[in-house]
Coordinates of C-alpha atoms in Angstrom, one line a residue:
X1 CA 1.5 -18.9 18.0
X2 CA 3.3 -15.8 19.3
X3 CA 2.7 -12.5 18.9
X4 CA 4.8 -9.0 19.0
X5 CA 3.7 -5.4 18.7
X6 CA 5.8 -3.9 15.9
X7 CA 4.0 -0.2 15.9
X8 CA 1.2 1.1 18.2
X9 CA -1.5 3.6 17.2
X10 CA 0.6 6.5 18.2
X11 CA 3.3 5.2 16.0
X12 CA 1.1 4.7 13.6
X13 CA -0.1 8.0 13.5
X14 CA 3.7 9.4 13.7
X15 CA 4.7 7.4 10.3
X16 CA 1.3 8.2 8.2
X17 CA 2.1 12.1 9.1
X18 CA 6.0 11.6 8.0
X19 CA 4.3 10.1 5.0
X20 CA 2.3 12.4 4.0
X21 CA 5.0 15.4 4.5
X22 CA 7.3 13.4 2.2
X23 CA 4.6 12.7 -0.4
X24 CA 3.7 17.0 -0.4
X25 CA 7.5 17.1 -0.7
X26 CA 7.4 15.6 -3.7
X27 CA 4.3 16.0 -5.3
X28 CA 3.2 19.6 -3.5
X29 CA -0.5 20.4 -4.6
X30 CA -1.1 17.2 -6.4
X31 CA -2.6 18.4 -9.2
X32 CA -0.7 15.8 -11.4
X33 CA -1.2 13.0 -9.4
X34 CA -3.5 10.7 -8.3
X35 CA -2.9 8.4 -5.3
X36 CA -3.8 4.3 -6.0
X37 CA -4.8 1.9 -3.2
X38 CA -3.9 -1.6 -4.1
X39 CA -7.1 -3.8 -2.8
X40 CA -7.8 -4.6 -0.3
X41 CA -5.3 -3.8 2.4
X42 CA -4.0 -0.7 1.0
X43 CA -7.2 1.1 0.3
X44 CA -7.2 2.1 4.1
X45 CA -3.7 3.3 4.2
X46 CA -4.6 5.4 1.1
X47 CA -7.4 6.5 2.4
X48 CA -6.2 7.5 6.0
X49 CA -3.5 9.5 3.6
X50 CA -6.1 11.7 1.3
X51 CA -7.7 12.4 4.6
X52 CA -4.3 13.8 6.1
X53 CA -2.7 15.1 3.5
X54 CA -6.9 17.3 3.2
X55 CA -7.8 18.2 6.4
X56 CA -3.9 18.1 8.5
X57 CA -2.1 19.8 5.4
X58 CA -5.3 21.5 3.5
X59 CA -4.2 20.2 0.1
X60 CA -8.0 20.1 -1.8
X61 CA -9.0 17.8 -4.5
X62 CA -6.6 14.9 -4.0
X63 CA -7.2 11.9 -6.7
X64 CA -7.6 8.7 -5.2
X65 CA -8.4 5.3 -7.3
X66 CA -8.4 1.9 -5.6
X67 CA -7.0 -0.8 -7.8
X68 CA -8.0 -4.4 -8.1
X69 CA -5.2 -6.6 -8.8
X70 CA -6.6 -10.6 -8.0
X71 CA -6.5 -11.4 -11.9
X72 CA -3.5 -10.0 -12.8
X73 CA -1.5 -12.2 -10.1
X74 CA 0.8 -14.7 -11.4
X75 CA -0.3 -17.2 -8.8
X76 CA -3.9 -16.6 -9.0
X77 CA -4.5 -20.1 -10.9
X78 CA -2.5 -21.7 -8.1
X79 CA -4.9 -22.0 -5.1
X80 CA -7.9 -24.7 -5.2
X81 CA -10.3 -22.3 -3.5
X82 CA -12.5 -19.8 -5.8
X83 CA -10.7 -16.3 -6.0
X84 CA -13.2 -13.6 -5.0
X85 CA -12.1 -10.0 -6.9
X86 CA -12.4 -6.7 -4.8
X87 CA -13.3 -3.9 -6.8
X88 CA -11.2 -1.5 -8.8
X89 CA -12.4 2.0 -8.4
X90 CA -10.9 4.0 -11.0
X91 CA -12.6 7.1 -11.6
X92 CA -9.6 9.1 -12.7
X93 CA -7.7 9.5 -16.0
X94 CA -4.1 8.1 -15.1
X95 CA -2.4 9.2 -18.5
X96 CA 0.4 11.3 -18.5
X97 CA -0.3 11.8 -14.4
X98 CA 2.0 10.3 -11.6
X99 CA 0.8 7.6 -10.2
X100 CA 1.7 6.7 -6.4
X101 CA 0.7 3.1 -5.1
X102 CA -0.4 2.3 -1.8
X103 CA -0.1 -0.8 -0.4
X104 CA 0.0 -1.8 3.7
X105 CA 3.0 -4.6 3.4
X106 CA 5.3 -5.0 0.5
X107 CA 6.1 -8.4 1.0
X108 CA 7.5 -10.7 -2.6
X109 CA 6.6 -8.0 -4.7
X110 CA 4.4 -9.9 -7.0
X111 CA 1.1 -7.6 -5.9
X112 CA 3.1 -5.0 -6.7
X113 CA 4.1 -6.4 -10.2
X114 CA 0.3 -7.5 -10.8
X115 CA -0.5 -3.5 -10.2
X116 CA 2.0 -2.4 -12.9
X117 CA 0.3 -4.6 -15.3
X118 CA -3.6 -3.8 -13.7
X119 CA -2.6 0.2 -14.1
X120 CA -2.2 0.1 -17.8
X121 CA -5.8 -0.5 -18.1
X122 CA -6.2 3.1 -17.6
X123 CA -3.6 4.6 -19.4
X124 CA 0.0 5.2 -19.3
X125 CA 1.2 7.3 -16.5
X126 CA 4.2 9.5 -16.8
X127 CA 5.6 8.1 -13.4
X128 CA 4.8 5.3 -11.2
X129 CA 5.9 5.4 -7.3
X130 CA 5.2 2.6 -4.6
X131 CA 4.5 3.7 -0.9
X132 CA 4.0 1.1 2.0
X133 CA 3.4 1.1 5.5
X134 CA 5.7 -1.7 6.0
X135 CA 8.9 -3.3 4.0
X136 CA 9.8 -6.7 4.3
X137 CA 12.7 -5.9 3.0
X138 CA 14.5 -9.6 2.9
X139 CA 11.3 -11.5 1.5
X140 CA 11.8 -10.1 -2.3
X141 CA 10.8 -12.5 -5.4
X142 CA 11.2 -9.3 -7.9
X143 CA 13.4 -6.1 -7.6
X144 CA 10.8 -3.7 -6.6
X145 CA 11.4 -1.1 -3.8
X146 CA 9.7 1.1 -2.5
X147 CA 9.9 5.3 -2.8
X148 CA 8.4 5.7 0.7
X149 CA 8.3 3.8 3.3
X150 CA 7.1 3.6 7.3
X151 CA 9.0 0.8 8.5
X152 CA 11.4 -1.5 7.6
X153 CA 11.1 -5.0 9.0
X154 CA 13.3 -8.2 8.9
X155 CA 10.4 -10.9 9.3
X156 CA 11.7 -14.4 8.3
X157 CA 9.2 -16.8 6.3
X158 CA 7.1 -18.1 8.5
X159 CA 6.4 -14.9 10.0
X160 CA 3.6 -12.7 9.0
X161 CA 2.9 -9.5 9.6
X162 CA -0.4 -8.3 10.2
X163 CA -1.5 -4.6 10.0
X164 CA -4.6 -3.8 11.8
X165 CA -6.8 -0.2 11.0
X166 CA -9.3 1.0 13.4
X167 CA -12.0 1.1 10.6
X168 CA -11.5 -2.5 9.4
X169 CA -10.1 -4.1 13.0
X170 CA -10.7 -1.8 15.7
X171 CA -7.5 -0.4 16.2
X172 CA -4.5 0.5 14.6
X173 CA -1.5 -1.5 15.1
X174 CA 1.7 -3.6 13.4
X175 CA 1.8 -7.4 14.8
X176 CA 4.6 -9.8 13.9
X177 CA 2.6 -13.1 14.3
X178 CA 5.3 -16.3 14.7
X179 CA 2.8 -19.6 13.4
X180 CA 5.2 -21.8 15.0

């Protein structure tokens, strides 16, 4: 097994600032939308985000859901070991709001698929946007993209990608891991 640094903390830190200039761009004050954390990776990328985009760029109030999406998989049935659900944390009203997902690595695009049927739970939002730290851009099952991205990355298949944050793993950091 091999193992290759594909961002360090400072670049890290770099790309969640770029993000979060892009996402004011776009969305300014927030007041229509609410940012959505896809569980479990992506809760700490949306998180890391509200906390930017509050105390770097003094935007106040900023809506933050996390979004549980194990059941809603089409490959949830497929696995022999039990499936343990993280939990959804939607204390906001997504009707008629814009809805940005959060999500560390957008890989096939089937979590990302599982989300647009999880969000409907709450409502109907009047615009749904996908931001990941990292695109596997050559690994796609389903033609989703996403709106914002930090890196781009051409992993092959048996290559994984591993994002690490300092308040889960003790650091921040991209790996390509090589099983072989």
């Amino acid at each position: 097994m091999s193992q290759k640094v594909l961002l360090t903390s400072k670049e890290v830190n770099i790309i969640l600032h770029r993000l979060a200039c892009q996402l004011i761009e776009k969305h300014l004050d927030f007041s229509d939308t609410i940012l959505v954390g896809i569980q479990p990776r992506g809760t700490f990328l949306a998180e890391r985000l509200k906390d930017l985009l509050e105390k770097e760029y003094n935007i106040s109030k900023i809506a933050l859901g996390y979004l549980d999406i194990t059941f809603f998989r089409d490959d949830f049935r497929r696995t022999n070991k039990p499936l343990e659900a993280n939990k959804t944390q939607m204390d906001v009203i997504v009707e008629n709001k814009k809805v940005v997902f959060i999500d560390d690595v957008l890989y096939t695009g089937r979590s990302i698929r599982s989300a647009l049927t999880a969000i409907q739970s709450f409502g109907r939002p009047s615009e749904i946007e996908l931001l990941v730290l990292i695109d596997r851009r050559f690994s796609r099952h389903l033609p989703i993209q996403p709106d914002y991205r930090g890196r781009q990355v051409d992993a092959i298949n048996d290559e994984k990608v591993l994002v690490c944050w300092k308040e889960q793993d003790g650091e921040d950091a991209v790996y390509l891991i090589n099983n072989k």
